[in-house]
XYZ file of N, CA and C in Angstrom:
579
model
N -36.589 23.194 -9.470
C -35.582 23.409 -8.433
C -34.453 22.398 -8.616
N -33.293 22.706 -8.099
C -32.128 21.883 -8.372
C -32.247 20.458 -7.855
N -32.971 20.217 -6.766
C -33.003 18.883 -6.182
C -33.759 17.883 -7.040
N -34.596 18.385 -7.918
C -35.276 17.497 -8.848
C -34.280 16.857 -9.796
N -33.136 17.461 -9.992
C -32.107 16.951 -10.897
C -31.175 15.955 -10.228
N -31.289 15.785 -8.912
C -30.421 14.853 -8.198
C -30.797 13.413 -8.545
N -29.770 12.596 -8.782
C -30.005 11.169 -9.005
C -30.416 10.534 -7.680
N -30.900 9.316 -7.764
C -31.244 8.578 -6.544
C -30.028 8.480 -5.634
N -28.876 8.206 -6.222
C -27.644 8.094 -5.435
C -27.318 9.404 -4.726
N -27.448 10.519 -5.428
C -27.154 11.819 -4.816
C -28.127 12.123 -3.685
N -29.397 11.772 -3.883
C -30.375 11.969 -2.806
C -30.027 11.109 -1.602
N -29.568 9.886 -1.864
C -29.170 8.999 -0.765
C -27.950 9.544 -0.034
N -27.044 10.182 -0.764
C -25.885 10.798 -0.121
C -26.350 11.905 0.829
N -27.289 12.721 0.401
C -27.784 13.801 1.273
C -28.498 13.196 2.486
N -29.328 12.190 2.249
C -29.989 11.519 3.384
C -28.953 10.875 4.305
N -27.918 10.292 3.709
C -26.841 9.689 4.500
C -26.114 10.727 5.338
N -25.930 11.920 4.793
C -25.281 12.993 5.546
C -26.127 13.393 6.754
N -27.444 13.449 6.559
C -28.343 13.753 7.677
C -28.236 12.665 8.742
N -28.197 11.410 8.306
C -28.071 10.288 9.251
C -26.739 10.351 9.997
N -25.667 10.726 9.300
C -24.354 10.849 9.960
C -24.380 11.949 11.010
N -25.022 13.065 10.684
C -25.148 14.158 11.658
C -25.856 13.669 12.909
N -26.953 12.932 12.700
C -27.718 12.428 13.839
C -26.905 11.417 14.643
N -26.210 10.513 13.943
C -25.415 9.469 14.605
C -24.309 10.091 15.453
N -23.709 11.167 14.947
C -22.614 11.824 15.662
C -23.104 12.835 16.696
N -24.411 13.123 16.681
C -24.969 14.060 17.644
C -24.634 15.508 17.351
N -24.364 15.816 16.095
C -24.054 17.195 15.722
C -25.333 17.962 15.409
N -25.288 19.265 15.589
C -26.456 20.098 15.333
C -26.734 20.299 13.855
N -25.679 20.506 13.077
C -25.841 20.841 11.668
C -25.178 19.805 10.774
N -25.734 19.623 9.599
C -25.082 18.804 8.580
C -24.021 19.681 7.940
N -22.793 19.214 7.972
C -21.689 19.956 7.370
C -21.069 19.185 6.225
N -20.050 19.765 5.648
C -19.366 19.099 4.542
C -18.720 17.796 4.996
N -18.388 17.706 6.278
C -17.822 16.465 6.816
C -18.837 15.326 6.781
N -20.112 15.651 6.992
C -21.163 14.628 6.939
C -21.424 14.207 5.491
N -21.353 15.185 4.578
C -21.460 14.840 3.159
C -20.313 13.915 2.770
N -19.102 14.210 3.249
C -17.945 13.357 2.959
C -18.168 11.949 3.496
N -18.648 11.834 4.723
C -18.919 10.507 5.283
C -19.932 9.742 4.437
N -20.973 10.406 3.991
C -21.976 9.750 3.147
C -21.380 9.360 1.798
N -20.502 10.194 1.259
C -19.845 9.868 -0.009
C -18.937 8.652 0.129
N -18.486 8.353 1.337
C -17.633 7.190 1.583
C -18.422 5.895 1.748
N -19.741 5.986 1.815
C -20.602 4.808 1.989
C -20.783 4.102 0.645
N -20.140 2.961 0.488
C -20.153 2.256 -0.800
C -21.530 1.758 -1.208
N -22.448 1.641 -0.259
C -23.799 1.183 -0.599
C -24.606 2.255 -1.317
N -24.247 3.509 -1.120
C -25.047 4.589 -1.724
C -24.261 5.486 -2.658
N -22.943 5.431 -2.604
C -22.135 6.414 -3.332
C -21.240 5.764 -4.379
N -21.314 6.289 -5.577
C -20.467 5.802 -6.662
C -19.031 6.312 -6.555
N -18.774 7.300 -5.707
C -17.414 7.834 -5.578
C -16.658 7.243 -4.393
N -17.296 6.385 -3.626
C -16.608 5.761 -2.491
C -15.320 5.058 -2.926
N -15.321 4.318 -4.050
C -14.065 3.681 -4.469
C -12.957 4.683 -4.807
N -13.314 5.813 -5.384
C -12.319 6.844 -5.711
C -11.677 7.354 -4.421
N -12.510 7.615 -3.420
C -12.002 8.113 -2.141
C -11.172 7.041 -1.436
N -11.637 5.799 -1.487
C -10.902 4.693 -0.853
C -9.533 4.531 -1.521
N -9.501 4.570 -2.863
C -8.232 4.441 -3.591
C -7.290 5.599 -3.276
N -7.853 6.741 -2.962
C -7.038 7.905 -2.595
C -6.504 7.791 -1.170
N -7.009 6.820 -0.425
C -6.489 6.578 0.913
C -7.341 7.112 2.048
N -8.592 7.433 1.777
C -9.471 7.956 2.833
C -10.599 6.965 3.076
N -10.976 6.786 4.327
C -12.108 5.915 4.636
C -12.926 6.521 5.771
N -14.116 5.988 5.956
C -15.051 6.551 6.940
C -14.501 6.467 8.356
N -13.777 5.396 8.672
C -13.210 5.277 10.025
C -12.231 6.421 10.309
N -11.412 6.763 9.320
C -10.464 7.866 9.476
C -11.212 9.175 9.711
N -12.257 9.410 8.928
C -13.017 10.659 9.044
C -13.698 10.729 10.407
N -14.326 9.635 10.829
C -14.999 9.640 12.144
C -13.997 9.865 13.275
N -12.820 9.229 13.195
C -11.792 9.416 14.224
C -11.346 10.875 14.260
N -11.189 11.480 13.094
C -10.799 12.881 13.018
C -11.878 13.765 13.649
N -13.146 13.481 13.344
C -14.242 14.268 13.911
C -14.319 14.100 15.425
N -14.077 12.887 15.895
C -14.102 12.651 17.342
C -12.980 13.429 18.025
N -11.803 13.420 17.416
C -10.671 14.162 17.980
C -11.016 15.652 18.064
N -11.643 16.159 17.024
C -12.005 17.575 17.005
C -13.096 17.883 18.041
N -14.001 16.954 18.240
C -15.112 17.165 19.173
C -14.641 17.280 20.613
N -13.498 16.713 20.906
C -13.012 16.757 22.272
C -12.042 17.895 22.510
N -12.197 18.972 21.732
C -11.471 20.196 22.026
C -10.050 20.245 21.522
N -9.654 19.317 20.656
C -8.289 19.336 20.173
C -8.227 19.694 18.698
N -9.254 20.339 18.175
C -9.289 20.649 16.745
C -8.097 21.487 16.316
N -7.705 22.426 17.142
C -6.614 23.312 16.756
C -5.289 22.904 17.398
N -5.289 21.807 18.121
C -4.080 21.354 18.792
C -3.603 20.057 18.162
N -2.308 19.963 17.914
C -1.818 18.661 17.496
C -1.468 17.874 18.755
N -1.060 16.645 18.591
C -0.800 15.783 19.751
C 0.318 16.351 20.630
N 1.309 17.001 20.017
C 2.391 17.588 20.834
C 1.858 18.707 21.724
N 0.934 19.523 21.177
C 0.343 20.592 21.982
C -0.443 20.009 23.151
N -1.261 18.999 22.851
C -2.065 18.369 23.899
C -1.167 17.750 24.968
N -0.080 17.108 24.540
C 0.859 16.500 25.495
C 1.535 17.572 26.338
N 1.883 18.695 25.741
C 2.508 19.789 26.497
C 1.546 20.311 27.561
N 0.269 20.436 27.211
C -0.722 20.887 28.194
C -0.881 19.865 29.319
N -0.899 18.580 28.944
C -0.992 17.535 29.984
C 0.222 17.592 30.911
N 1.411 17.888 30.358
C 2.643 17.935 31.157
C 2.587 19.025 32.222
N 1.826 20.088 31.962
C 1.711 21.145 32.982
C 0.415 21.018 33.777
N -0.229 19.859 33.640
C -1.381 19.576 34.473
C -2.729 19.979 33.906
N -2.806 20.273 32.612
C -4.081 20.648 31.998
C -4.625 19.459 31.220
N -5.748 18.953 31.668
C -6.416 17.823 31.017
C -7.591 18.387 30.215
N -7.472 18.366 28.899
C -8.501 18.980 28.044
C -9.872 18.344 28.241
N -9.904 17.023 28.431
C -11.186 16.356 28.655
C -11.820 16.823 29.962
N -10.996 17.001 30.993
C -11.508 17.473 32.279
C -12.017 18.912 32.168
N -11.309 19.741 31.408
C -11.740 21.131 31.211
C -13.090 21.158 30.513
N -13.204 20.386 29.438
C -14.468 20.326 28.694
C -15.596 19.832 29.608
N -15.318 18.790 30.364
C -16.318 18.217 31.259
C -16.775 19.238 32.303
N -15.832 19.971 32.873
C -16.154 20.971 33.895
C -16.999 22.106 33.297
N -16.657 22.537 32.085
C -17.427 23.602 31.437
C -18.850 23.121 31.179
N -18.985 21.889 30.677
C -20.329 21.365 30.403
C -21.101 21.123 31.689
N -20.404 20.766 32.764
C -21.061 20.582 34.059
C -21.611 21.926 34.557
N -20.838 22.979 34.365
C -21.246 24.300 34.835
C -22.272 24.975 33.932
N -22.092 24.832 32.615
C -22.910 25.592 31.681
C -23.840 24.739 30.821
N -23.784 23.430 30.964
C -24.659 22.540 30.205
C -23.975 21.923 28.997
N -24.523 20.786 28.566
C -23.991 20.098 27.398
C -24.032 21.021 26.187
N -22.984 20.952 25.400
C -22.932 21.764 24.189
C -22.513 23.201 24.428
N -22.090 23.529 25.638
C -21.710 24.910 25.943
C -20.547 25.390 25.088
N -19.726 24.477 24.620
C -18.583 24.854 23.792
C -18.914 24.887 22.307
N -20.132 24.519 21.971
C -20.546 24.522 20.566
C -20.828 25.955 20.121
N -20.631 26.230 18.820
C -20.964 27.582 18.349
C -22.458 27.827 18.460
N -22.882 29.082 18.541
C -24.312 29.374 18.671
C -25.066 28.901 17.432
N -26.339 28.539 17.594
C -27.111 28.076 16.440
C -27.253 29.180 15.404
N -27.271 28.751 14.144
C -27.478 29.719 13.080
C -28.949 30.068 13.023
N -29.217 31.263 12.564
C -30.629 31.625 12.427
C -31.223 30.805 11.290
N -32.491 30.615 11.359
C -33.169 29.774 10.367
C -33.055 30.406 8.984
N -32.678 29.603 8.040
C -32.525 30.068 6.669
C -33.716 29.658 5.833
N -33.586 29.872 4.553
C -34.667 29.454 3.672
C -34.717 27.933 3.634
N -35.885 27.414 3.354
C -36.069 25.968 3.321
C -36.044 25.510 1.873
N -35.276 24.466 1.623
C -35.161 23.925 0.278
C -35.764 22.534 0.290
N -36.861 22.295 -0.410
C -37.419 20.943 -0.431
C -36.475 20.004 -1.161
N -36.293 18.828 -0.623
C -35.361 17.881 -1.210
C -35.910 16.473 -1.044
N -36.796 16.068 -1.933
C -37.300 14.705 -1.923
C -37.627 14.166 -0.546
N -38.489 14.830 0.182
C -38.858 14.348 1.506
C -38.020 14.944 2.624
N -36.951 15.641 2.306
C -36.124 16.300 3.320
C -36.302 17.802 3.177
N -36.111 18.503 4.222
C -36.096 19.957 4.149
C -34.684 20.402 4.509
N -34.035 21.089 3.590
C -32.722 21.641 3.874
C -32.949 23.036 4.433
N -32.762 23.159 5.692
C -32.961 24.457 6.321
C -31.752 24.724 7.190
N -31.990 25.184 8.377
C -30.885 25.483 9.267
C -30.193 24.210 9.744
N -30.740 23.040 9.391
C -30.042 21.794 9.740
C -28.784 21.621 8.909
N -28.646 22.374 7.831
C -27.474 22.307 6.975
C -26.643 23.572 7.180
N -25.346 23.374 7.357
C -24.466 24.536 7.497
C -24.435 25.303 6.177
N -24.021 26.534 6.255
C -23.914 27.334 5.036
C -22.937 26.714 4.045
N -21.853 26.132 4.554
C -20.877 25.483 3.668
C -21.471 24.247 2.994
N -22.285 23.483 3.716
C -22.919 22.302 3.109
C -23.910 22.736 2.035
N -24.678 23.787 2.310
C -25.600 24.307 1.296
C -24.828 24.787 0.072
N -23.735 25.497 0.316
C -22.900 25.988 -0.782
C -22.342 24.809 -1.584
N -21.945 23.744 -0.911
C -21.424 22.554 -1.583
C -22.469 21.964 -2.520
N -23.713 21.894 -2.068
C -24.770 21.344 -2.917
C -25.057 22.277 -4.098
N -24.975 23.578 -3.880
C -25.129 24.526 -4.997
C -23.989 24.355 -5.995
N -22.775 24.147 -5.471
C -21.620 23.945 -6.347
C -21.728 22.630 -7.115
N -22.376 21.632 -6.516
C -22.610 20.370 -7.230
C -23.458 20.633 -8.471
N -24.470 21.476 -8.319
C -25.301 21.857 -9.468
C -24.450 22.585 -10.519
N -23.640 23.519 -10.074
C -22.796 24.264 -11.015
C -21.825 23.344 -11.752
N -21.297 22.348 -11.027
C -20.392 21.380 -11.666
C -21.132 20.603 -12.756
N -22.344 20.171 -12.452
C -23.128 19.429 -13.438
C -23.412 20.299 -14.664
N -23.771 21.555 -14.435
C -24.044 22.469 -15.550
C -22.781 22.666 -16.385
N -21.665 22.890 -15.706
C -20.393 23.099 -16.406
C -20.024 21.884 -17.260
N -20.299 20.700 -16.741
C -19.973 19.469 -17.465
C -21.056 19.072 -18.469
N -22.123 19.881 -18.515
C -23.264 19.635 -19.407
C -23.957 18.302 -19.093
N -24.055 17.997 -17.807
C -24.764 16.805 -17.355
C -26.174 17.208 -16.964
N -27.122 16.385 -17.324
C -28.523 16.686 -17.018
C -28.864 16.422 -15.556
N -28.171 15.469 -14.954
C -28.464 15.100 -13.568
C -27.256 15.377 -12.681
N -27.545 15.512 -11.401
C -26.510 15.734 -10.399
C -26.342 14.437 -9.634
N -25.144 13.874 -9.700
C -24.866 12.609 -9.025
C -23.929 12.805 -7.848
N -23.591 11.703 -7.214
C -22.663 11.731 -6.085
C -21.324 12.339 -6.500
N -20.927 12.089 -7.748
C -19.667 12.650 -8.242
C -19.692 14.171 -8.197
N -20.820 14.746 -8.539
C -20.937 16.200 -8.523
C -20.884 16.737 -7.091
N -21.456 15.974 -6.152
C -21.394 16.403 -4.751
C -19.940 16.397 -4.277
N -19.190 15.346 -4.647
C -17.768 15.325 -4.291
C -17.049 16.516 -4.920
N -17.327 16.787 -6.182
C -16.719 17.952 -6.826
C -17.100 19.242 -6.094
N -18.334 19.306 -5.587
C -18.765 20.469 -4.805
C -17.977 20.608 -3.512
N -17.738 19.487 -2.821
C -16.934 19.505 -1.586
C -15.535 20.024 -1.912
N -14.965 19.513 -2.998
C -13.607 19.911 -3.379
C -13.547 21.373 -3.802
N -14.533 21.801 -4.567
C -14.548 23.178 -5.061
C -14.789 24.176 -3.937
N -15.671 23.827 -2.988
C -15.920 24.714 -1.850
C -14.610 24.881 -1.083
N -13.908 23.798 -0.853
C -12.527 23.807 -0.396
C -12.196 24.296 0.988
N -13.147 24.911 1.694
C -12.829 25.459 3.010
C -13.585 24.769 4.138
N -14.508 23.904 3.787
C -15.283 23.197 4.799
C -14.452 22.115 5.474
N -15.010 21.567 6.527
C -14.308 20.533 7.287
C -14.068 19.291 6.431
N -14.971 18.991 5.499
C -14.766 17.847 4.609
C -13.478 17.991 3.815
N -13.268 19.143 3.190
C -12.049 19.389 2.414
C -10.828 19.445 3.324
N -10.979 20.029 4.507
C -9.866 20.110 5.450
C -9.409 18.714 5.870
N -10.353 17.836 6.143
C -10.010 16.461 6.521
C -9.236 15.784 5.390
N -9.685 16.003 4.161
C -8.999 15.401 3.010
C -7.566 15.926 2.880
N -7.399 17.234 2.999
C -6.048 17.785 2.843
C -5.152 17.404 4.012
N -5.702 17.372 5.232
C -4.894 16.962 6.377
C -4.500 15.490 6.300
N -5.264 14.694 5.546
C -4.922 13.285 5.341
C -3.883 13.135 4.228
N -3.453 14.266 3.661
C -2.412 14.241 2.642
C -2.919 14.170 1.216
N -4.220 14.321 1.015
C -4.759 14.269 -0.332
C -4.638 15.630 -1.008
N -4.369 15.589 -2.287
C -4.318 16.786 -3.110
C -5.703 16.946 -3.729
N -6.402 18.041 -3.403
C -7.775 18.232 -3.870
C -7.844 18.323 -5.389
N -6.838 18.921 -6.019
C -6.826 19.002 -7.487
C -6.692 17.614 -8.103
N -5.839 16.781 -7.522
C -5.673 15.413 -8.029
C -6.957 14.606 -7.828
N -7.599 14.770 -6.691
C -8.857 14.075 -6.439
C -9.928 14.544 -7.421
N -9.919 15.804 -7.743
C -10.847 16.331 -8.754
C -10.589 15.666 -10.107
N -9.296 15.577 -10.497
C -8.956 14.923 -11.774
C -9.430 13.471 -11.793
N -9.241 12.766 -10.691
C -9.691 11.361 -10.617
C -11.210 11.266 -10.756
N -11.900 12.173 -10.127
C -13.373 12.167 -10.204
C -13.833 12.464 -11.623
N -13.245 13.463 -12.241
C -13.588 13.795 -13.620
C -13.227 12.658 -14.569
N -12.147 11.976 -14.279
C -11.734 10.836 -15.091
C -12.780 9.720 -15.010
N -13.416 9.597 -13.854
C -14.490 8.606 -13.694
C -15.651 8.870 -14.627
N -15.931 10.136 -14.933
C -16.993 10.468 -15.882
C -16.636 9.981 -17.270
N -15.381 10.226 -17.700
C -15.006 9.836 -19.052
C -14.916 8.324 -19.195
N -14.573 7.614 -18.123
C -14.537 6.153 -18.188
C -15.942 5.574 -18.250
N -16.909 6.269 -17.624
C -18.291 5.788 -17.621
C -18.961 6.046 -18.972
N -18.473 7.026 -19.724
C -19.110 7.389 -21.013
C -18.807 6.415 -22.125
């Protein structure tokens, strides 16, 4: 199975993504959690590449917090316009959760998917479809590059290649060019060789 090919670092990135999901109180591990784990310099070899590109974990967490409070599709001008007419988004969210329970604004849970054993972890419905796809793409990247193992670099390439998850969206909204970040990551392979 593909997870047997993951390096220790790549396994730590996946475990780190699970820990980020738990820390943030999210239901599913998404590409944003993989991105946060990739930014952890203690476990990820690509953290310096991301840092040099201008992204850090504090920025990602702040972005996720902003999105969690109902402003994902609103920029600050939109939110200010709503406040000007007396609409407080935090109060609306609070009232909905008071009436319908915590998490009432969250999307419905996904049905349970197949379980993928991963070195002591089970990748099941705890992982979003995009996160699962990202890990599959990491394998494809390794195969394409003729690498025997899947490392953190391949996971980053998977996030970039998947391109539609929240992880990639955060990167592009921060002004990063995904193609340029891909080139930098691939360049890291040739420098390591």
